[in-house]
PDB file of C-alpha atoms in Angstrom:
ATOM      1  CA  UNK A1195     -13.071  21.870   2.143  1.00 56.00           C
ATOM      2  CA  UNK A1196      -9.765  21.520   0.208  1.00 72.00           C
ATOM      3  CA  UNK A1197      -8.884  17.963   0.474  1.00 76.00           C
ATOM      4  CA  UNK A1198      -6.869  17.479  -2.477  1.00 78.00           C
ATOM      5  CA  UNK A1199      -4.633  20.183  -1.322  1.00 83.00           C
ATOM      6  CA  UNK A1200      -4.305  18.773   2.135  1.00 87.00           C
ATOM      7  CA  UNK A1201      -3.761  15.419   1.041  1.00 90.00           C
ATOM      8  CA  UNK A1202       0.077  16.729  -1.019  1.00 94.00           C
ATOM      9  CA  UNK A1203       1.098  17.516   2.078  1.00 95.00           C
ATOM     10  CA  UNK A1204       1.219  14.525   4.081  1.00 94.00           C
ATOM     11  CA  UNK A1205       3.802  13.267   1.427  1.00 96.00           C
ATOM     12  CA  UNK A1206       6.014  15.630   1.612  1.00 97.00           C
ATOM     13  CA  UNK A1207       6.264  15.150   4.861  1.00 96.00           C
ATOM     14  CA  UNK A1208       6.511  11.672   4.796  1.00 96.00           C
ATOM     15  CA  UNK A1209       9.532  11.551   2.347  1.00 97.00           C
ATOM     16  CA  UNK A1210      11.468  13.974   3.976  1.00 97.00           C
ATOM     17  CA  UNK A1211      11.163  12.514   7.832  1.00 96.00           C
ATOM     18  CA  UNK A1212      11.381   9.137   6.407  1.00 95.00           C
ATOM     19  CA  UNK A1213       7.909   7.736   7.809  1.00 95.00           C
ATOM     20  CA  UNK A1214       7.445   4.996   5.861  1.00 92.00           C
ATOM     21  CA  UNK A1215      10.851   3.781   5.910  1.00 92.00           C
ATOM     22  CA  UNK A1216      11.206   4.097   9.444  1.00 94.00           C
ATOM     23  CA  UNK A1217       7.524   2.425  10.673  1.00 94.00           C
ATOM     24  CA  UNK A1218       8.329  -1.014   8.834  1.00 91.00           C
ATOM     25  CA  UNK A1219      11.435  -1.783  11.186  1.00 94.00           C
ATOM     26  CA  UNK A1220       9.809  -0.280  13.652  1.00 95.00           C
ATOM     27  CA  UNK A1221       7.165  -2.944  13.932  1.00 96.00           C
ATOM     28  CA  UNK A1222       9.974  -5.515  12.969  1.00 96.00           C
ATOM     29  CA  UNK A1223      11.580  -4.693  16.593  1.00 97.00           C
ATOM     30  CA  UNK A1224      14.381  -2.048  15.386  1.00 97.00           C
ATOM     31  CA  UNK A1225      15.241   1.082  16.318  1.00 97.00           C
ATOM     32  CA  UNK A1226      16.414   4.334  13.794  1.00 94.00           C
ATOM     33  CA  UNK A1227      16.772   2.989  10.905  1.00 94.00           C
ATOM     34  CA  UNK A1228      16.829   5.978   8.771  1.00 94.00           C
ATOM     35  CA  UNK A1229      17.987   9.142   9.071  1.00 94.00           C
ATOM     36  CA  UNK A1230      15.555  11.886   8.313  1.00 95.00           C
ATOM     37  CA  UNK A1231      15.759  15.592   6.282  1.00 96.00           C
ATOM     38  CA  UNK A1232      14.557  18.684   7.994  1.00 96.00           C
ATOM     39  CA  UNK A1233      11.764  21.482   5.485  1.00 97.00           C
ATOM     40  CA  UNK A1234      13.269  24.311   7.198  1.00 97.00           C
ATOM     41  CA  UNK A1235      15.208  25.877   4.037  1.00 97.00           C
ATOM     42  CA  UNK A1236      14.608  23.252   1.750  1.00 98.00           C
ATOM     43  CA  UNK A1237      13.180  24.953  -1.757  1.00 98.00           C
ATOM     44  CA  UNK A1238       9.239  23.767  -2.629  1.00 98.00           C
ATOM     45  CA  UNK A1239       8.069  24.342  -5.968  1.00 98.00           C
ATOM     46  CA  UNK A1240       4.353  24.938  -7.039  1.00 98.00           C
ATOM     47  CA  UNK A1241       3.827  23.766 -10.505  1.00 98.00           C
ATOM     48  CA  UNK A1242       0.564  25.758 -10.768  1.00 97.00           C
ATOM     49  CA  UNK A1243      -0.927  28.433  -8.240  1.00 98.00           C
ATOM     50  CA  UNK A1244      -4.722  28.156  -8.399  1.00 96.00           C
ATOM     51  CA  UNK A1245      -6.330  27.545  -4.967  1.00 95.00           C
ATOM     52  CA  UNK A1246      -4.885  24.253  -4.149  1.00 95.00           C
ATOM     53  CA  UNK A1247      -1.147  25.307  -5.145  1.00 97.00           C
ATOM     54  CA  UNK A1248      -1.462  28.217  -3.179  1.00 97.00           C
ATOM     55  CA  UNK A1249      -2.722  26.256   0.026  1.00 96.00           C
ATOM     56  CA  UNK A1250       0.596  23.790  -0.131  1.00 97.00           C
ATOM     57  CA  UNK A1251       2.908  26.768  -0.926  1.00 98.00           C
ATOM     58  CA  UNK A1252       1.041  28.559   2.732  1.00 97.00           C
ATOM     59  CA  UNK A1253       2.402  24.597   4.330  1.00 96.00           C
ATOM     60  CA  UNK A1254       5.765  25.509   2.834  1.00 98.00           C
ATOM     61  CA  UNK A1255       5.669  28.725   3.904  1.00 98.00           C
ATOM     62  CA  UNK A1256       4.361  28.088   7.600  1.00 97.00           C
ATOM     63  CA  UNK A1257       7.286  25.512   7.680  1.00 97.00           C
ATOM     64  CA  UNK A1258       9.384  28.309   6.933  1.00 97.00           C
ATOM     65  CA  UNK A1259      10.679  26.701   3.064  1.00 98.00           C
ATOM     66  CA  UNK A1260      11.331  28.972   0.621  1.00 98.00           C
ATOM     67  CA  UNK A1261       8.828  28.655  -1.954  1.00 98.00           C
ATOM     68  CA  UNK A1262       8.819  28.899  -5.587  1.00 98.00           C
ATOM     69  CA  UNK A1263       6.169  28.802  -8.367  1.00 98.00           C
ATOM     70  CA  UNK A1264       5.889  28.668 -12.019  1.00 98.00           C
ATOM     71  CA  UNK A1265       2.854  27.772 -14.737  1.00 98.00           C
ATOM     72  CA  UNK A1266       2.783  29.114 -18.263  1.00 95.00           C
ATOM     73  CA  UNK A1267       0.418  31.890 -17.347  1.00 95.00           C
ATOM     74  CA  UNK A1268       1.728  32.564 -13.919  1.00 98.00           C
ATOM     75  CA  UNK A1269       1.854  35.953 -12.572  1.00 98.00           C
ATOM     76  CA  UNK A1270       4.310  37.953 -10.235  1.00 98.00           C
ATOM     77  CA  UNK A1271       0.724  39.525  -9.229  1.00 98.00           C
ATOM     78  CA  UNK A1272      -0.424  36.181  -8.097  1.00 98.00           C
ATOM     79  CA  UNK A1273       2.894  35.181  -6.658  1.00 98.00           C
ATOM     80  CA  UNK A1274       2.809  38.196  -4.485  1.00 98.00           C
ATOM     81  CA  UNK A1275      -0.949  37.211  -3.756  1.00 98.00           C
ATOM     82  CA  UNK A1276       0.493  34.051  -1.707  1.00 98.00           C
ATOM     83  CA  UNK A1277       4.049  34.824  -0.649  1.00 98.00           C
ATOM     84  CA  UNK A1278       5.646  33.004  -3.088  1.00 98.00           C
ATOM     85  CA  UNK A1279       8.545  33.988  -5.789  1.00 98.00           C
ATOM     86  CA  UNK A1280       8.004  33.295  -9.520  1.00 98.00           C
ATOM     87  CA  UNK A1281      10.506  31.433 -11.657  1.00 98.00           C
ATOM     88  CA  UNK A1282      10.916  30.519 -14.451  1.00 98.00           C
ATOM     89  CA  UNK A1283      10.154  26.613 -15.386  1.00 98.00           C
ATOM     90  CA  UNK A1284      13.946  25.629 -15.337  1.00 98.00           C
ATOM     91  CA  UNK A1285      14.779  27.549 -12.114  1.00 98.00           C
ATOM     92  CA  UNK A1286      11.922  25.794 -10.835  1.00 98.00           C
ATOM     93  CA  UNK A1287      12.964  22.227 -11.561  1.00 98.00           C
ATOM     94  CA  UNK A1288      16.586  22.618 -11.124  1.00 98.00           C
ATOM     95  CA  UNK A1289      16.593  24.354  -6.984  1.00 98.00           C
ATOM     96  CA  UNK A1290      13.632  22.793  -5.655  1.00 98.00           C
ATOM     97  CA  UNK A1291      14.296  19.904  -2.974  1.00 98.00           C
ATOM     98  CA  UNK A1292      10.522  18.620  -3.890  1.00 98.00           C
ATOM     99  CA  UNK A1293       7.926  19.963  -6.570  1.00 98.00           C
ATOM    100  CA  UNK A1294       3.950  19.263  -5.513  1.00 98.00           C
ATOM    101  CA  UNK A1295       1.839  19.179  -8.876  1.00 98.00           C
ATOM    102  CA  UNK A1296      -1.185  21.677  -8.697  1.00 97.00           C
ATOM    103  CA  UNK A1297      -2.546  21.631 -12.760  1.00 97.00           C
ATOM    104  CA  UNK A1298      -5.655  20.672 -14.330  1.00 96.00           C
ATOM    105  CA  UNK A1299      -5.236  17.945 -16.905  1.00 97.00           C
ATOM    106  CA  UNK A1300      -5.410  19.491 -20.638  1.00 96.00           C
ATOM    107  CA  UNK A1301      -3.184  19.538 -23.735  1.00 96.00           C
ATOM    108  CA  UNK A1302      -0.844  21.964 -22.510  1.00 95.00           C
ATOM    109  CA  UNK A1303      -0.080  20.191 -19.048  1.00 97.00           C
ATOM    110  CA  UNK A1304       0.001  16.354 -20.569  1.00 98.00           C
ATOM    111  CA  UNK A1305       3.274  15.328 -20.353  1.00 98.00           C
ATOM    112  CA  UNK A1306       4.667  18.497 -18.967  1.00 98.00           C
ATOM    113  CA  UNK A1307       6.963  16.736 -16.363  1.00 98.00           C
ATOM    114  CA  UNK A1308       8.813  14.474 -18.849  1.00 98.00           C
ATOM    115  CA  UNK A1309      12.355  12.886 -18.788  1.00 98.00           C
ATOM    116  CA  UNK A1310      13.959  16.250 -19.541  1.00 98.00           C
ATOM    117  CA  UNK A1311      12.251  17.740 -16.536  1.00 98.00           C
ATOM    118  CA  UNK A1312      12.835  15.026 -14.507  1.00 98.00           C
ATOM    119  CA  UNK A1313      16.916  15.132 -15.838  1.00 98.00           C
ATOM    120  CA  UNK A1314      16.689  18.714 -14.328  1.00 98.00           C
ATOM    121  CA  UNK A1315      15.708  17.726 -10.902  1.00 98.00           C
ATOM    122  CA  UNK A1316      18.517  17.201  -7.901  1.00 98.00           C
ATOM    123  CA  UNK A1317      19.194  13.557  -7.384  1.00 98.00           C
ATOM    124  CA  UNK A1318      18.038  14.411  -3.631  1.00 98.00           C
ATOM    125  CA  UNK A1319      14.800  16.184  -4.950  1.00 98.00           C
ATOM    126  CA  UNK A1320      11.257  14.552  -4.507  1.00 98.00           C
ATOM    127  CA  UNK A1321       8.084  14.936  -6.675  1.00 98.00           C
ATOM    128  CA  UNK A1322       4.419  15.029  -5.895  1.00 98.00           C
ATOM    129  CA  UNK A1323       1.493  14.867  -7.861  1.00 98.00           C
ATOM    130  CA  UNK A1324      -2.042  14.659  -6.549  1.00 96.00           C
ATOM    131  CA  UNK A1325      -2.956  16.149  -9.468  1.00 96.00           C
ATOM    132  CA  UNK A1326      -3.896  13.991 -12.543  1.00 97.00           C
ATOM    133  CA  UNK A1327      -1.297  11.262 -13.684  1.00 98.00           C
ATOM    134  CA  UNK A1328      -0.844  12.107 -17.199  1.00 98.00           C
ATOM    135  CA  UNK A1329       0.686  15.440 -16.357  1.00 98.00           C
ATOM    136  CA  UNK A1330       3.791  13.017 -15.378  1.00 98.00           C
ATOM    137  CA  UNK A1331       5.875  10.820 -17.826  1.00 98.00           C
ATOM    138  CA  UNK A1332       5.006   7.684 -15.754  1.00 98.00           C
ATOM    139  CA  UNK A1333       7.927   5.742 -17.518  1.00 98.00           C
ATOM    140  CA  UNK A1334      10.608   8.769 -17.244  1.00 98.00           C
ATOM    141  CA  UNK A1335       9.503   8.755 -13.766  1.00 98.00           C
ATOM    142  CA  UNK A1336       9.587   5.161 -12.835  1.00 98.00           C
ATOM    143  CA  UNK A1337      12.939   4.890 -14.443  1.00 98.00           C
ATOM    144  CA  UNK A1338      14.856   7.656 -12.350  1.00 98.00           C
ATOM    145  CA  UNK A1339      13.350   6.145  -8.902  1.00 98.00           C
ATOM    146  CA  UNK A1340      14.653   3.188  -9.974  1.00 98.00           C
ATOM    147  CA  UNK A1341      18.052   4.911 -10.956  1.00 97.00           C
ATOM    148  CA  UNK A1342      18.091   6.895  -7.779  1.00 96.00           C
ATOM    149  CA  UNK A1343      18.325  10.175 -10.394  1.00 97.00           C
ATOM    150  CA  UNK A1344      15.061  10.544  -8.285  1.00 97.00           C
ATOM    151  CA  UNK A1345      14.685  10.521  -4.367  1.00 98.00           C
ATOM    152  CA  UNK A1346      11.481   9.831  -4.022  1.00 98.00           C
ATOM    153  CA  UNK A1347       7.851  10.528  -4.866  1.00 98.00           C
ATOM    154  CA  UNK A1348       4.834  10.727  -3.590  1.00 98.00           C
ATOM    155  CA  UNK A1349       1.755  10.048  -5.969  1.00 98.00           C
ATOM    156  CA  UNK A1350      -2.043   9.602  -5.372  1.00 97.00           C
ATOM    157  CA  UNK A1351      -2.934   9.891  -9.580  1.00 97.00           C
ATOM    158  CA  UNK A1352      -1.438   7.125 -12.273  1.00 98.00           C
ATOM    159  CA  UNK A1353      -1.613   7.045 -15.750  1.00 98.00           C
ATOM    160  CA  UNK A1354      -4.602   3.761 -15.276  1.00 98.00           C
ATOM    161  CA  UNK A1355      -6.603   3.491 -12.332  1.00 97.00           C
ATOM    162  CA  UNK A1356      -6.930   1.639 -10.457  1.00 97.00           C
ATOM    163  CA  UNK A1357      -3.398   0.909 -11.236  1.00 97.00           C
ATOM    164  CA  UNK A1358      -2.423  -2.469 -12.159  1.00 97.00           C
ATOM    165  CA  UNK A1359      -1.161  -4.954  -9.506  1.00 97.00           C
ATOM    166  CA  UNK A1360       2.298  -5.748 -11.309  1.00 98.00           C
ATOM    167  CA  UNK A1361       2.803  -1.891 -11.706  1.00 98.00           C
ATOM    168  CA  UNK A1362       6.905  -1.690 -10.942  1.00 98.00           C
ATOM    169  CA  UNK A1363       5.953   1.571  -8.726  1.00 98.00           C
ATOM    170  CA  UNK A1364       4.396  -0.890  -6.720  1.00 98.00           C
ATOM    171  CA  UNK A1365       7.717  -2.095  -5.917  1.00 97.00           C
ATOM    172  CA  UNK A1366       9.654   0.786  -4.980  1.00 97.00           C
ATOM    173  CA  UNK A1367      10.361   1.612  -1.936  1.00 93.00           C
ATOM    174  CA  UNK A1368      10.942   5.481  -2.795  1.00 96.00           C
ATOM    175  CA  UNK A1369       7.628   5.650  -3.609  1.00 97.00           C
ATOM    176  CA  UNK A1370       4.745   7.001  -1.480  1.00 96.00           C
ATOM    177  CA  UNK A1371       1.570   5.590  -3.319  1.00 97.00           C
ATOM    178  CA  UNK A1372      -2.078   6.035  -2.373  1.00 96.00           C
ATOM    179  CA  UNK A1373      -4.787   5.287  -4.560  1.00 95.00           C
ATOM    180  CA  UNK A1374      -6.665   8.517  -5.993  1.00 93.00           C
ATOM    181  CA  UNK A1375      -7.625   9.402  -2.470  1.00 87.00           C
ATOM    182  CA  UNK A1376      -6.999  12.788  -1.846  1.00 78.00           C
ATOM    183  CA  UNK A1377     -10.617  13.586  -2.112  1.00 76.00           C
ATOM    184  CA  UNK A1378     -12.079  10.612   0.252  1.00 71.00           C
ATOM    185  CA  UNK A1379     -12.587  12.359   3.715  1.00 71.00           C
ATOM    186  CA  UNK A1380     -15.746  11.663   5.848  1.00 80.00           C
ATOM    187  CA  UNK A1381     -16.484  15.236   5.540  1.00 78.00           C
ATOM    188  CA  UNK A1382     -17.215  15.779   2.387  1.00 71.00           C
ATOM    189  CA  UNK A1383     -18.957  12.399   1.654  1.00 74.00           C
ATOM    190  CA  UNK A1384     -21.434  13.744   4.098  1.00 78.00           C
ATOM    191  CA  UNK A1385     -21.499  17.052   2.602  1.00 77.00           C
ATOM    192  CA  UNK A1386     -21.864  15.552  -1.055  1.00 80.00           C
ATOM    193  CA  UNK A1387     -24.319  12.615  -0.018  1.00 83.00           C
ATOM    194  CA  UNK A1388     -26.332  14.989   1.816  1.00 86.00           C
ATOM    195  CA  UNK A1389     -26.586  17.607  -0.529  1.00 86.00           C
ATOM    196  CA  UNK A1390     -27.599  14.823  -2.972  1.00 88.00           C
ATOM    197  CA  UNK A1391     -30.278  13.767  -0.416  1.00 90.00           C
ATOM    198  CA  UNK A1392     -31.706  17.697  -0.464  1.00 89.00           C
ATOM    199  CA  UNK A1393     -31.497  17.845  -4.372  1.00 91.00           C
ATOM    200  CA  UNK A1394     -34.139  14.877  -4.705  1.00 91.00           C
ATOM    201  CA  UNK A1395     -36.075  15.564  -2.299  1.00 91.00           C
ATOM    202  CA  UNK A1396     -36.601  19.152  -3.400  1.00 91.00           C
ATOM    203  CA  UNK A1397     -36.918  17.830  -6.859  1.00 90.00           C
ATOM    204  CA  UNK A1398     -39.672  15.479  -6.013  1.00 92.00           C
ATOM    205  CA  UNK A1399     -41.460  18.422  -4.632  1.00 91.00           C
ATOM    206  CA  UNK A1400     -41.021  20.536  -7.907  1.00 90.00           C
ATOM    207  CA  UNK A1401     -38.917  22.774  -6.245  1.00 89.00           C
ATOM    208  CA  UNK A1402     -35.591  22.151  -7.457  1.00 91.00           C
ATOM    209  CA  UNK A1403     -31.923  23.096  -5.560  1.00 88.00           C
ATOM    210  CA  UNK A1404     -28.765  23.857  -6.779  1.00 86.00           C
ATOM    211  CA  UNK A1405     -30.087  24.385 -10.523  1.00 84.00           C
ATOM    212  CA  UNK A1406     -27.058  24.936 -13.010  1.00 81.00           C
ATOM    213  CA  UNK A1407     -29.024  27.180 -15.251  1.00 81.00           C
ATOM    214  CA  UNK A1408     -31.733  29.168 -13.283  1.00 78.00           C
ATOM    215  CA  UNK A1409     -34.426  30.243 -14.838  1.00 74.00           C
ATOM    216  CA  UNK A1410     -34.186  34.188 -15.306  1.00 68.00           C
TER     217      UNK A1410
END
């Protein structure tokens, strides 16, 4: 099960087709209200190409988007691994038409989408991080949606969480928000709860599952 990985791609396709924007006048009694972008040809960019980048860059890829990837220790080996071409970090911010986050949290990644990356990004572009929230300059970032040097963005992690009530993300409507969900499918709540289940019964019978450190 990969559902963090899954869940970046529902956003992306929300902000391109215009979902969101188009079901509230919807049930209001309109008709086309928006009008939407196609993914065939648009540029995605993988910041980060462990397992979960590399299942959004196959979406890209099936959808027939050219797809681009860059991390500090990113390889053409890797890139070649998954389809994908490596570029540099500028190239990567400056062409894509949406960038989906795909880093572990950690000194080097904190911050790493600031205001100058952001600066790089087309005003037509759209980010999204499923990620962890402090990889983003939440400020930069809430001040180019508002700006419109920002399209859109689509974000399940914040910098506090739950996030606040009055958050001003909260009130735009070029934001995509869920709330740290990309993990909460029925399927693995069974699979964790049930393994959970197994490990105390076994336990309780001194014959322990799924030890860390086995003894040798």
């Amino acid at each position: 099960l990969d559902p963090a990985a899954d869940h970046a791609t529902p956003p992306i396709m929300v902000l391109f087709k215009k979902v969101s924007r188009e079901n509230e006048p919807m049930h209001a009694g309109g008709w086309q209200a928006n009008v939407s972008e196609g993914l065939n040809g648009k540029t995605l960019g993988i910041l980060g190409l462990g397992k979960l980048g590399a299942r959004v860059a196959k979406f890209g890829l099936a959808l027939e988007m050219d797809v681009i990837a860059w991390s500090e220790n990113l390889t053409q080996e890797r890139c070649g691994e998954v389809g994908v071409r490596l570029v540099d970090k500028e190239t990567l911010f400056k062409t894509s038409d949406v960038i989906s986050i795909h880093l572990i949290l950690g000194d080097r990644s904190r911050g790493l989408v600031g205001q100058n990356e952001l600066e790089m990004m087309k005003t037509s572009a759209y980010l999204v991080n499923t990620s962890r929230g402090p990889i983003v300059d939440e400020k930069a970032l809430v001040a180019g949606l508002q700006d419109g040097k920002l399209a859109g963005a689509g974000l399940d992690v914040y910098d506090v969480e739950p996030l606040p009530v009055d958050h001003p993300l909260r009130a735009l409507d070029n934001a995509i928000l869920t709330g740290h969900t990309g993990y909460v499918i029925e399927e693995l709540y069974h699979l964790v709860y049930g393994e959970a289940v197994e490990n105390i019964a076994a336990w309780s019978k001194g014959e322990p599952l799924r030890l860390l450190n086995p003894p040798s």
